[in-house]
PDB file of C-alpha atoms in Angstrom:
ATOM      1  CA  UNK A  26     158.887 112.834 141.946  1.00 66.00           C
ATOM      2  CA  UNK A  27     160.490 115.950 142.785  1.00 70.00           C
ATOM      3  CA  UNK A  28     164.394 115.789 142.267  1.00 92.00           C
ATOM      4  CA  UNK A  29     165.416 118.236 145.389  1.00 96.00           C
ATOM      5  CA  UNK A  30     162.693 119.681 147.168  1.00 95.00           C
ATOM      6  CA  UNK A  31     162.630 122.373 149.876  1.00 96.00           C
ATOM      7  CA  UNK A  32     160.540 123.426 152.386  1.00 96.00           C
ATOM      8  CA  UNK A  33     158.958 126.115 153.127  1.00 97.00           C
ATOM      9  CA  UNK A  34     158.825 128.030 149.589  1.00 96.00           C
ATOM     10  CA  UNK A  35     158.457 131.156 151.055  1.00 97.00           C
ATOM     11  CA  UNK A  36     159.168 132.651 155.077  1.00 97.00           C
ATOM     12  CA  UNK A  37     158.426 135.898 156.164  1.00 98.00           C
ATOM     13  CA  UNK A  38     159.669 136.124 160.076  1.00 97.00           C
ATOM     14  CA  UNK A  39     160.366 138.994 162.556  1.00 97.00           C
ATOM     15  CA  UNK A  40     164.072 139.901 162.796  1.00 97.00           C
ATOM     16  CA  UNK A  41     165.591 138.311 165.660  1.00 97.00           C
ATOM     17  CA  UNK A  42     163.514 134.909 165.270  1.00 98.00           C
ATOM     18  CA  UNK A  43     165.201 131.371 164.753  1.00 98.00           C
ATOM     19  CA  UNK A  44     164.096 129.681 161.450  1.00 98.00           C
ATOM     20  CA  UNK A  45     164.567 126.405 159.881  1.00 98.00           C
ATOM     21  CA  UNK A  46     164.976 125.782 155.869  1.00 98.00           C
ATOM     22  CA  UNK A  47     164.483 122.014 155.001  1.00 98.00           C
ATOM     23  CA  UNK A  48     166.046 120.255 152.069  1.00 97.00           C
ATOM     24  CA  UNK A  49     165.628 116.506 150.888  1.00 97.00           C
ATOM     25  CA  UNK A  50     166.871 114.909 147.468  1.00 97.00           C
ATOM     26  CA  UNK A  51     165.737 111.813 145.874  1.00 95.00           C
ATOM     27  CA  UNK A  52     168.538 111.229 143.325  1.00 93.00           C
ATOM     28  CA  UNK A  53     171.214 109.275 145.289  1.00 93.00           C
ATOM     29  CA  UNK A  54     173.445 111.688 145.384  1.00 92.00           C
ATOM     30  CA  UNK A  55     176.332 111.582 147.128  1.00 90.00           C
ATOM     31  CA  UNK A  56     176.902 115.888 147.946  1.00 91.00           C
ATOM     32  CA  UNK A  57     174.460 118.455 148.670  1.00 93.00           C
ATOM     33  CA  UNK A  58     174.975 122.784 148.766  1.00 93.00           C
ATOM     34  CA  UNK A  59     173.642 125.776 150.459  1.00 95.00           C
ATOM     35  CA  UNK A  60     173.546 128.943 148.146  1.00 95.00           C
ATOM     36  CA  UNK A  61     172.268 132.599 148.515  1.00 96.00           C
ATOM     37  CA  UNK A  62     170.967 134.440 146.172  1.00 96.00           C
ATOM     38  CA  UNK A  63     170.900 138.102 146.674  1.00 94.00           C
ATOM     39  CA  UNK A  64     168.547 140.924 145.733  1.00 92.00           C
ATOM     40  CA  UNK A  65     170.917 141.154 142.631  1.00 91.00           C
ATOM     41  CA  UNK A  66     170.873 137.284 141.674  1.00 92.00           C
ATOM     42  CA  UNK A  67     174.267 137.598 142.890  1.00 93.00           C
ATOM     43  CA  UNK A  68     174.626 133.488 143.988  1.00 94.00           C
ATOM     44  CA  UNK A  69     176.526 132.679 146.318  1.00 91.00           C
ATOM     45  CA  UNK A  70     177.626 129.423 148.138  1.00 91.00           C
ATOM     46  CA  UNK A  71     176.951 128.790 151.840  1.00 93.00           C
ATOM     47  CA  UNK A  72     178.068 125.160 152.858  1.00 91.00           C
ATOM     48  CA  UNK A  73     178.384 121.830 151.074  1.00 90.00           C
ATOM     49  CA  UNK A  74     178.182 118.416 152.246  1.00 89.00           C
ATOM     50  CA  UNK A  75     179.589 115.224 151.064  1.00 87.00           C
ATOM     51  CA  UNK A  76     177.606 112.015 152.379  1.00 81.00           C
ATOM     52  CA  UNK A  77     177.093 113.680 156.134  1.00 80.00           C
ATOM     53  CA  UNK A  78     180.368 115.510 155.853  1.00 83.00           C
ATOM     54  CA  UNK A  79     180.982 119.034 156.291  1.00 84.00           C
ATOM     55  CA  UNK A  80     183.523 120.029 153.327  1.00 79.00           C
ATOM     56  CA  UNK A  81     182.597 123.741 152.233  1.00 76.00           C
ATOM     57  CA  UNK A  82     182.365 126.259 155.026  1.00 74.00           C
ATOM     58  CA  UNK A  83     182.693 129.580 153.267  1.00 77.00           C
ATOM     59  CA  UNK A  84     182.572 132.639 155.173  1.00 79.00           C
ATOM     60  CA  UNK A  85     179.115 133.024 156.854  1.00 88.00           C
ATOM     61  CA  UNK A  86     177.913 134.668 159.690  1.00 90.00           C
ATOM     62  CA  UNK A  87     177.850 131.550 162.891  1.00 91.00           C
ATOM     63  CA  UNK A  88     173.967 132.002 162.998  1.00 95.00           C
ATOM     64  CA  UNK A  89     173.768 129.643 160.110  1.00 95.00           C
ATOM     65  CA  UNK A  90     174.272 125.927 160.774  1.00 93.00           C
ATOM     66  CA  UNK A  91     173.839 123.608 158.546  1.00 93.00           C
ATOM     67  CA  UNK A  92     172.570 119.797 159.018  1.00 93.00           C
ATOM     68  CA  UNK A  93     173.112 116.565 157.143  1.00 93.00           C
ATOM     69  CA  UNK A  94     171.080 113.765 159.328  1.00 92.00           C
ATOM     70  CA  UNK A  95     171.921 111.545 156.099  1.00 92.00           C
ATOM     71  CA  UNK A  96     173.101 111.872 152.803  1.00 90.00           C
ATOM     72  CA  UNK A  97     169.808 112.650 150.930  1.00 95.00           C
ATOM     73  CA  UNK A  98     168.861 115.474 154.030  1.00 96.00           C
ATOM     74  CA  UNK A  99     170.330 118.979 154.262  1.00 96.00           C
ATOM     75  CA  UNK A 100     168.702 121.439 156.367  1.00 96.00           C
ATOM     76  CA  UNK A 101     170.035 125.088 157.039  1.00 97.00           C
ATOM     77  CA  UNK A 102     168.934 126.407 160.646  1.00 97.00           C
ATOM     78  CA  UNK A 103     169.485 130.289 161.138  1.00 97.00           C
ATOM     79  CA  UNK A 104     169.538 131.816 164.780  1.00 97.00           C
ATOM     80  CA  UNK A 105     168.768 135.583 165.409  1.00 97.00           C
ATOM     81  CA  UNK A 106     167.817 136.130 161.830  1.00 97.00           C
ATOM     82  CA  UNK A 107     168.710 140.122 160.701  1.00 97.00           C
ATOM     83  CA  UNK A 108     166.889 141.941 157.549  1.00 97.00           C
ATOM     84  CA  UNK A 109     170.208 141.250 155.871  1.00 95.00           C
ATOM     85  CA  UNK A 110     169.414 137.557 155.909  1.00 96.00           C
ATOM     86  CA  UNK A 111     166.411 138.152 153.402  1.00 97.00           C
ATOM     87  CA  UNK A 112     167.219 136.355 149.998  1.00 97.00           C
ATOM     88  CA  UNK A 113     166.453 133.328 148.096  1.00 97.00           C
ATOM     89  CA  UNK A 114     168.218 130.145 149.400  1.00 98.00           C
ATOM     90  CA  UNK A 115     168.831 127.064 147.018  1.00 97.00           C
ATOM     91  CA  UNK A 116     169.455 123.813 148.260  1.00 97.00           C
ATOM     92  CA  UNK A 117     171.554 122.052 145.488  1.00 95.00           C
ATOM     93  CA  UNK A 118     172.983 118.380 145.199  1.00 94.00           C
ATOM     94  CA  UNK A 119     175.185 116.565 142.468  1.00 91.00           C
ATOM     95  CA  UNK A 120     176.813 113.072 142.341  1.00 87.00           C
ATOM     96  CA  UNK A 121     180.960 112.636 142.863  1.00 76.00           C
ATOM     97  CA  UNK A 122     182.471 114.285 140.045  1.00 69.00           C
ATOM     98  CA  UNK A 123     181.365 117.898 138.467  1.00 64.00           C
ATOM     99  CA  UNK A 124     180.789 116.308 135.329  1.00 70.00           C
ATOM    100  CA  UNK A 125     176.786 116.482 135.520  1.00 76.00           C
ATOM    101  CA  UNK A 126     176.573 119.791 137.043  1.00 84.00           C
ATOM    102  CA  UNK A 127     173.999 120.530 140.466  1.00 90.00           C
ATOM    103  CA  UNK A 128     170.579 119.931 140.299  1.00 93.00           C
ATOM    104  CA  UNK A 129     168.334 122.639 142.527  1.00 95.00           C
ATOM    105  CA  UNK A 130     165.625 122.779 144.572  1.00 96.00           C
ATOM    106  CA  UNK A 131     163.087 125.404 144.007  1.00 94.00           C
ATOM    107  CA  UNK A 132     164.501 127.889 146.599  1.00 96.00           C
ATOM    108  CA  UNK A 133     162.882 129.319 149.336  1.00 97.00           C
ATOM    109  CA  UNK A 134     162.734 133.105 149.766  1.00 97.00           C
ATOM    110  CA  UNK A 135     163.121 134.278 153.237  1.00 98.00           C
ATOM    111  CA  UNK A 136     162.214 137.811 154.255  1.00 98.00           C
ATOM    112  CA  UNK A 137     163.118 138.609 157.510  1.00 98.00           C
ATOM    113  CA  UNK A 138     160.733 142.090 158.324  1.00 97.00           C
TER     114      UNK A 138
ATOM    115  CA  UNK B  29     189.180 133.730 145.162  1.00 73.00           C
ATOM    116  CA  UNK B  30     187.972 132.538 142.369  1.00 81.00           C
ATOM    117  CA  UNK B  31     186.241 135.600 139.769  1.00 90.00           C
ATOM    118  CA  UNK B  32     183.608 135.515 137.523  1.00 94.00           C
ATOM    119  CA  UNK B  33     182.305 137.960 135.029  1.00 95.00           C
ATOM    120  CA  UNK B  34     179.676 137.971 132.784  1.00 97.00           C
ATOM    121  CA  UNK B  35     178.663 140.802 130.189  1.00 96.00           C
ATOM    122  CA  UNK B  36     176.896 142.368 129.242  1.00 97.00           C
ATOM    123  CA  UNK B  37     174.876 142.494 132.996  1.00 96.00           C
ATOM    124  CA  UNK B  38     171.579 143.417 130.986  1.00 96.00           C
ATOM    125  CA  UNK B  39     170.622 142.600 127.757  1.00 95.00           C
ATOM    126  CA  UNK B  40     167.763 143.969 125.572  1.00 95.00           C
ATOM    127  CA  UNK B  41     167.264 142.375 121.939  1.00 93.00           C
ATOM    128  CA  UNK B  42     164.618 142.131 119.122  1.00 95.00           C
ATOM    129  CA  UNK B  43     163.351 138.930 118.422  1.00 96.00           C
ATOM    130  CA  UNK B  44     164.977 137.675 115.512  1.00 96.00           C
ATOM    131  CA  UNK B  45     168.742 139.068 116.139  1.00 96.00           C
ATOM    132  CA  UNK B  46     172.016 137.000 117.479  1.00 97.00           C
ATOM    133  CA  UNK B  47     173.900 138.016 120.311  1.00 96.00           C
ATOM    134  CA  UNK B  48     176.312 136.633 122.683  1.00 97.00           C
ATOM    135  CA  UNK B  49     176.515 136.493 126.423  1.00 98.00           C
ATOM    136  CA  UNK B  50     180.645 136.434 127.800  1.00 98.00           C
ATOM    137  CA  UNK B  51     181.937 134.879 130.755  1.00 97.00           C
ATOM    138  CA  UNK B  52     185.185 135.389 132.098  1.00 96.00           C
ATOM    139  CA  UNK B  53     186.885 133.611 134.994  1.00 94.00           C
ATOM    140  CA  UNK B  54     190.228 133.791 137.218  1.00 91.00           C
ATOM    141  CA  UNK B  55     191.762 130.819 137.902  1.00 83.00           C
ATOM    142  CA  UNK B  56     192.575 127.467 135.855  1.00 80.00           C
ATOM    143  CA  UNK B  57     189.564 125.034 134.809  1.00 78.00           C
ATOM    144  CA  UNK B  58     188.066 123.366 132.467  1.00 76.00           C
ATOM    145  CA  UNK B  59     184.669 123.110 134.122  1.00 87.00           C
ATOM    146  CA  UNK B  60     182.258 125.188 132.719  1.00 93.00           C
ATOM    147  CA  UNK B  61     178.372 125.254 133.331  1.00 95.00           C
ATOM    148  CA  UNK B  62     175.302 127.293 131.923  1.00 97.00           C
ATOM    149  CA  UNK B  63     172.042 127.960 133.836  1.00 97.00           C
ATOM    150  CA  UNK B  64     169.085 129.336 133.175  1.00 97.00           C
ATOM    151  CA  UNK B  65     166.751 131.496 135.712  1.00 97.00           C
ATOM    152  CA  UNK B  66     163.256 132.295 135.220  1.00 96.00           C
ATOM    153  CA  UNK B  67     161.809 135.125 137.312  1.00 92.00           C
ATOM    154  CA  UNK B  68     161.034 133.471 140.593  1.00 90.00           C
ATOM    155  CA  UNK B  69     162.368 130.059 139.529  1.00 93.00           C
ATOM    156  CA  UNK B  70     164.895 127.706 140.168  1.00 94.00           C
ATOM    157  CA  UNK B  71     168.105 127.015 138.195  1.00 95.00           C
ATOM    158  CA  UNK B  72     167.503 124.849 135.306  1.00 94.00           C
ATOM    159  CA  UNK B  73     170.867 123.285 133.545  1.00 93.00           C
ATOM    160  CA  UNK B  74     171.518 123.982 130.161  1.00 96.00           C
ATOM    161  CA  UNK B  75     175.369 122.941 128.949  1.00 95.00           C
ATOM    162  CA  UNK B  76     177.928 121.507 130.413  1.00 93.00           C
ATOM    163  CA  UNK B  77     181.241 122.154 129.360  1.00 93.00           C
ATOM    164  CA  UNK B  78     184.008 119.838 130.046  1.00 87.00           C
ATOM    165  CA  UNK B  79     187.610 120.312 127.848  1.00 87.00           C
ATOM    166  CA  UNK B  80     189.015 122.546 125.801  1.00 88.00           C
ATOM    167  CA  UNK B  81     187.442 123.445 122.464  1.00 90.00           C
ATOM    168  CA  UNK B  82     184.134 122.342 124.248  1.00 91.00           C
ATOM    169  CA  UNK B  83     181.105 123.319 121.906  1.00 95.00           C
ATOM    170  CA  UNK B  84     177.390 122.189 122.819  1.00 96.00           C
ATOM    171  CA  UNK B  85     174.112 123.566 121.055  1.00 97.00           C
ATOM    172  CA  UNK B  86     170.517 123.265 122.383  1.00 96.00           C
ATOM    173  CA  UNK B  87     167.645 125.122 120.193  1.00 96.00           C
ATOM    174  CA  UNK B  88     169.048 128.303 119.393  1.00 97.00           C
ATOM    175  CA  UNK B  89     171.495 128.499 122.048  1.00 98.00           C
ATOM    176  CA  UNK B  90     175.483 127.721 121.816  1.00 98.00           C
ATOM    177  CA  UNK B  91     178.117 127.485 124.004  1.00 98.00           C
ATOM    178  CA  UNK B  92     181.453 127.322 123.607  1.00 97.00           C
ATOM    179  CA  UNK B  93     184.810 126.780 126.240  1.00 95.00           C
ATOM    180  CA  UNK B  94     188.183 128.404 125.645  1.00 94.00           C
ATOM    181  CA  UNK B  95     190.272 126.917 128.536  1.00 91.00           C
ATOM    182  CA  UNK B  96     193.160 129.576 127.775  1.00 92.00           C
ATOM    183  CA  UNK B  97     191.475 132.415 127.311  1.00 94.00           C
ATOM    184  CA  UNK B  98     189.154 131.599 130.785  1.00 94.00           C
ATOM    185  CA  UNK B  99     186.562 132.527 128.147  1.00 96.00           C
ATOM    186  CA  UNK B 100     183.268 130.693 127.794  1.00 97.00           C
ATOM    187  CA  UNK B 101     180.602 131.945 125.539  1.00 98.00           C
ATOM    188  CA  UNK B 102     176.743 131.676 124.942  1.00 98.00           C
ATOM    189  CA  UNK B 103     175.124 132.733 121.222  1.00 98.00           C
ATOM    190  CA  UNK B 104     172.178 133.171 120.642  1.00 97.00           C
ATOM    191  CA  UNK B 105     170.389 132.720 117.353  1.00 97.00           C
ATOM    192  CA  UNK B 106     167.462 134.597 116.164  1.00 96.00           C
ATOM    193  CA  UNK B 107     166.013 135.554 119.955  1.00 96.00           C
ATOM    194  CA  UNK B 108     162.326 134.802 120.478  1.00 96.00           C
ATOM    195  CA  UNK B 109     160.768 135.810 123.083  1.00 95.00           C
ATOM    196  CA  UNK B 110     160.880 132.639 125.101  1.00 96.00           C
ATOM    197  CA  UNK B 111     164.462 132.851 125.635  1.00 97.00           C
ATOM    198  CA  UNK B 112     163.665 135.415 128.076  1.00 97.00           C
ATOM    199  CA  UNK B 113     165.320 134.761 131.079  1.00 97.00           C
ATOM    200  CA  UNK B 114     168.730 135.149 133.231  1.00 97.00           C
ATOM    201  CA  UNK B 115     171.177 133.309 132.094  1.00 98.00           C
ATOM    202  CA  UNK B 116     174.135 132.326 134.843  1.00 97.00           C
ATOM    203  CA  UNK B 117     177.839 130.552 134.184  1.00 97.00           C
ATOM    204  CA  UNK B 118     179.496 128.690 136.757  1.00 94.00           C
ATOM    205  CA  UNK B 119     183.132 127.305 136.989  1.00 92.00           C
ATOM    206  CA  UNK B 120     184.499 124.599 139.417  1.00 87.00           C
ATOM    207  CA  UNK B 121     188.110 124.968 139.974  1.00 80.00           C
ATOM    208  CA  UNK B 122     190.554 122.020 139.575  1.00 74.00           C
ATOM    209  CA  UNK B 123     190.322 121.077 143.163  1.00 73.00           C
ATOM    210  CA  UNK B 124     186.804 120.818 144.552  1.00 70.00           C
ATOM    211  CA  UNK B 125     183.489 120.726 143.363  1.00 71.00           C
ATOM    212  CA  UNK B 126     181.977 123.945 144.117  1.00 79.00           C
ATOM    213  CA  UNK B 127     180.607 126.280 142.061  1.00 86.00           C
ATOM    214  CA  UNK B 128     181.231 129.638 141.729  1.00 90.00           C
ATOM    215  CA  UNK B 129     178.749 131.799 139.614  1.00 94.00           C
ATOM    216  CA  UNK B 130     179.034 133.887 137.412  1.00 95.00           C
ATOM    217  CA  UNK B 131     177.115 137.781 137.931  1.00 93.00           C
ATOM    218  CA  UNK B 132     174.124 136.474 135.319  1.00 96.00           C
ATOM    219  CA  UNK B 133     173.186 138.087 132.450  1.00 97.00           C
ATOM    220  CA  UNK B 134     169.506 139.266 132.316  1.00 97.00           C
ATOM    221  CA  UNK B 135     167.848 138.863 128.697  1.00 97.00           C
ATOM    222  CA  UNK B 136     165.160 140.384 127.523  1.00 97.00           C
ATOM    223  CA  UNK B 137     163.592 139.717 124.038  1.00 96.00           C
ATOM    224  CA  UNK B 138     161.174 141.936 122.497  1.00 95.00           C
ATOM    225  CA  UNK B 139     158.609 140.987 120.103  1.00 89.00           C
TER     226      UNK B 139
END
């Protein structure tokens, strides 16, 4: 029954390993978000998606690449993973319109060691 | 880009006491959302704020939207401890539908 799930919760890796995040909603929404959130809470967004459609590409590092196979699937693959890359990452989705805010997925904290 | 600022960052207060929790942003909107963040949670929605003059209550918690002033804020009324949490804002501009968060407030309320 989970509204936006992610997968895995948590990832510990080696720096320099390629890692996959995994992100599925259940609500029929039509756009779904990347966000960091830094050792401050400081959130930040990554990359949105509207119904497969790459629409937000805000400045991050070419390493992450994000995935849409359909509209209720966004995954976020990261190549060459640094420590800088350790943070909590929140896969968010919302209908058309801003009128009902995002809904989030649990978040999955990567640590890269 | 787009700024915003919440204050205070930290926030300490007796159970019992009112306080309120600012947000300021930079550009035009009248968009405005409240989260709250457990430790080690997720985001969990708490008002969304959609005109002008905008006032929602939950509980003990209010928040209010001044479109002109780019002001938004969020009282509190007589903390108990369960309102313990960090408390984010979040502001869409006119054209798009991303967020952009505010710095969070952290709350602490002491018994």
């Amino acid at each position: 029954d989970t509204a936006v799930s992610q997968t895995p919760k948590y990832l510990v890796t080696q720096m320099g390993n390629d890692k996959s995040i995994k992100c599925e909603q259940n609500l029929g929404h039509d756009t779904m978000y990347w966000y960091k959130q830094d050792s401050k809470k400081f959130l930040k967004i990554m990359f949105s998606y509207n119904n497969k459609e790459l629409i937000i590409n805000e400045t991050v590092p070419n390493r992450f690449s994000p995935k849409s196979p359909d509209k209720a699937h966004l995954n976020l693959h990261i190549n060459s993973l640094e420590l800088g890359d350790s943070a909590v990452y929140f896969c968010a989705s919302s209908p058309v319109g801003t009128a009902y805010g995002y809904t989030f997925g649990s978040g999955t904290r990567l640590t890269v060691v | 880009e787009l700024k915003v600022e919440q204050n205070p960052l930290f926030l300490s207060m007796q159970e019992g006491k009112n306080y309120t929790i600012y947000c300021n942003y930079s550009t035009t909107s009248d968009r405005l959302y409240w989260y709250r963040q457990d430790p080690g949670k997720s985001l969990e929605s708490l008002f969304v704020l959609l005109s002008n003059g905008a006032v929602k209550q939950e509980g003990r918690l209010m928040a209010s939207l001044d479109t002109k002033a780019r002001l938004s804020t969020l009282h509190i009324t007589a903390a108990v401890h369960d309102l313990s949490a960090t408390y984010f804002c979040a502001v869409t501009p006119f054209t798009g539908n991303q967020f952009y968060f505010g710095t969070g407030t952290s709350l602490t309320v002491i018994p």
